[in-house]
């Protein structure tokens, strides 16, 4: 992967989800809407990150990202 391809992958329309909780949640919402998805599965690269960082990422995903995504779709269905 070239550096330009990497930047595209982490960008707004890319397939790699990185950033703060709001950035990741917004990107998940956009992808789910765009592709008509009902579910989203996140894969964390556990071998390339320190264990404490993986645990922190899981915590942020569960406590901040998922609730924002769920709230968005709950509010949208009203």
mmCIF file of C-alpha atoms in Angstrom:
data_model
loop_
_atom_site.group_PDB
_atom_site.id
_atom_site.type_symbol
_atom_site.label_atom_id
_atom_site.label_comp_id
_atom_site.label_asym_id
_atom_site.label_seq_id
_atom_site.Cartn_x
_atom_site.Cartn_y
_atom_site.Cartn_z
ATOM 1 C CA UNK A 1 0.000 0.000 0.000
ATOM 2 C CA UNK A 2 1.380 3.381 -0.921
ATOM 3 C CA UNK A 3 1.224 6.315 1.444
ATOM 4 C CA UNK A 4 -1.439 7.926 -0.737
ATOM 5 C CA UNK A 5 -3.522 4.735 -0.623
ATOM 6 C CA UNK A 6 -3.142 4.656 3.153
ATOM 7 C CA UNK A 7 -4.323 8.257 3.450
ATOM 8 C CA UNK A 8 -7.318 7.447 1.256
ATOM 9 C CA UNK A 9 -8.092 4.398 3.422
ATOM 10 C CA UNK A 10 -8.176 6.407 6.647
ATOM 11 C CA UNK A 11 -10.011 9.321 5.044
ATOM 12 C CA UNK A 12 -13.707 10.070 5.137
ATOM 13 C CA UNK A 13 -14.575 7.481 2.479
ATOM 14 C CA UNK A 14 -11.910 4.922 3.333
ATOM 15 C CA UNK A 15 -12.229 1.473 4.839
ATOM 16 C CA UNK A 16 -9.974 1.985 7.869
ATOM 17 C CA UNK A 17 -11.714 3.422 10.933
ATOM 18 C CA UNK A 18 -9.306 5.523 13.010
ATOM 19 C CA UNK A 19 -9.657 8.678 15.062
ATOM 20 C CA UNK A 20 -11.539 9.845 18.106
ATOM 21 C CA UNK A 21 -14.867 8.296 19.096
ATOM 22 C CA UNK A 22 -16.949 10.884 17.234
ATOM 23 C CA UNK A 23 -14.932 10.513 14.032
ATOM 24 C CA UNK A 24 -15.261 6.727 14.076
ATOM 25 C CA UNK A 25 -18.967 6.811 14.965
ATOM 26 C CA UNK A 26 -19.707 9.321 12.199
ATOM 27 C CA UNK A 27 -17.819 7.205 9.672
ATOM 28 C CA UNK A 28 -19.672 4.050 10.746
ATOM 29 C CA UNK A 29 -23.018 5.853 10.442
ATOM 30 C CA UNK A 30 -22.097 7.160 7.003
ATOM 31 C CA UNK A 31 -21.004 3.720 5.757
ATOM 32 C CA UNK A 32 -24.074 1.997 7.181
ATOM 33 C CA UNK A 33 -26.367 4.526 5.527
ATOM 34 C CA UNK A 34 -24.503 4.518 2.233
ATOM 35 C CA UNK A 35 -24.405 0.723 1.969
ATOM 36 C CA UNK A 36 -27.774 0.007 3.617
ATOM 37 C CA UNK A 37 -26.145 -2.044 6.375
ATOM 38 C CA UNK A 38 -28.007 -3.329 9.419
ATOM 39 C CA UNK A 39 -24.871 -4.503 11.240
ATOM 40 C CA UNK A 40 -21.285 -3.387 11.545
ATOM 41 C CA UNK A 41 -18.417 -5.544 12.771
ATOM 42 C CA UNK A 42 -15.156 -3.941 13.813
ATOM 43 C CA UNK A 43 -11.856 -5.807 13.611
ATOM 44 C CA UNK A 44 -9.020 -4.608 15.804
ATOM 45 C CA UNK A 45 -5.455 -5.467 14.799
ATOM 46 C CA UNK A 46 -4.559 -7.026 18.138
ATOM 47 C CA UNK A 47 -1.118 -8.243 17.107
ATOM 48 C CA UNK A 48 0.165 -4.843 15.982
ATOM 49 C CA UNK A 49 -0.903 -2.806 19.019
ATOM 50 C CA UNK A 50 0.154 -3.030 22.660
ATOM 51 C CA UNK A 51 -2.429 -4.988 24.681
ATOM 52 C CA UNK A 52 -3.340 -1.994 26.860
ATOM 53 C CA UNK A 53 -4.084 0.031 23.713
ATOM 54 C CA UNK A 54 -6.322 -2.737 22.349
ATOM 55 C CA UNK A 55 -8.237 -2.832 25.624
ATOM 56 C CA UNK A 56 -8.612 0.960 25.596
ATOM 57 C CA UNK A 57 -9.864 0.887 21.993
ATOM 58 C CA UNK A 58 -12.437 -1.777 22.905
ATOM 59 C CA UNK A 59 -13.552 0.315 25.878
ATOM 60 C CA UNK A 60 -13.944 3.477 23.778
ATOM 61 C CA UNK A 61 -15.781 1.549 21.071
ATOM 62 C CA UNK A 62 -18.223 0.045 23.567
ATOM 63 C CA UNK A 63 -18.763 3.096 25.762
ATOM 64 C CA UNK A 64 -18.673 5.933 23.224
ATOM 65 C CA UNK A 65 -18.874 4.787 19.594
ATOM 66 C CA UNK A 66 -21.597 2.128 19.771
ATOM 67 C CA UNK A 67 -23.987 4.237 21.878
ATOM 68 C CA UNK A 68 -23.666 7.160 19.438
ATOM 69 C CA UNK A 69 -24.355 4.919 16.437
ATOM 70 C CA UNK A 70 -27.320 3.247 18.153
ATOM 71 C CA UNK A 71 -28.771 6.619 19.202
ATOM 72 C CA UNK A 72 -28.470 7.956 15.669
ATOM 73 C CA UNK A 73 -30.430 5.070 14.173
ATOM 74 C CA UNK A 74 -32.965 5.032 17.035
ATOM 75 C CA UNK A 75 -33.629 8.743 16.594
ATOM 76 C CA UNK A 76 -33.811 8.328 12.828
ATOM 77 C CA UNK A 77 -36.479 5.639 13.105
ATOM 78 C CA UNK A 78 -38.796 7.905 15.131
#
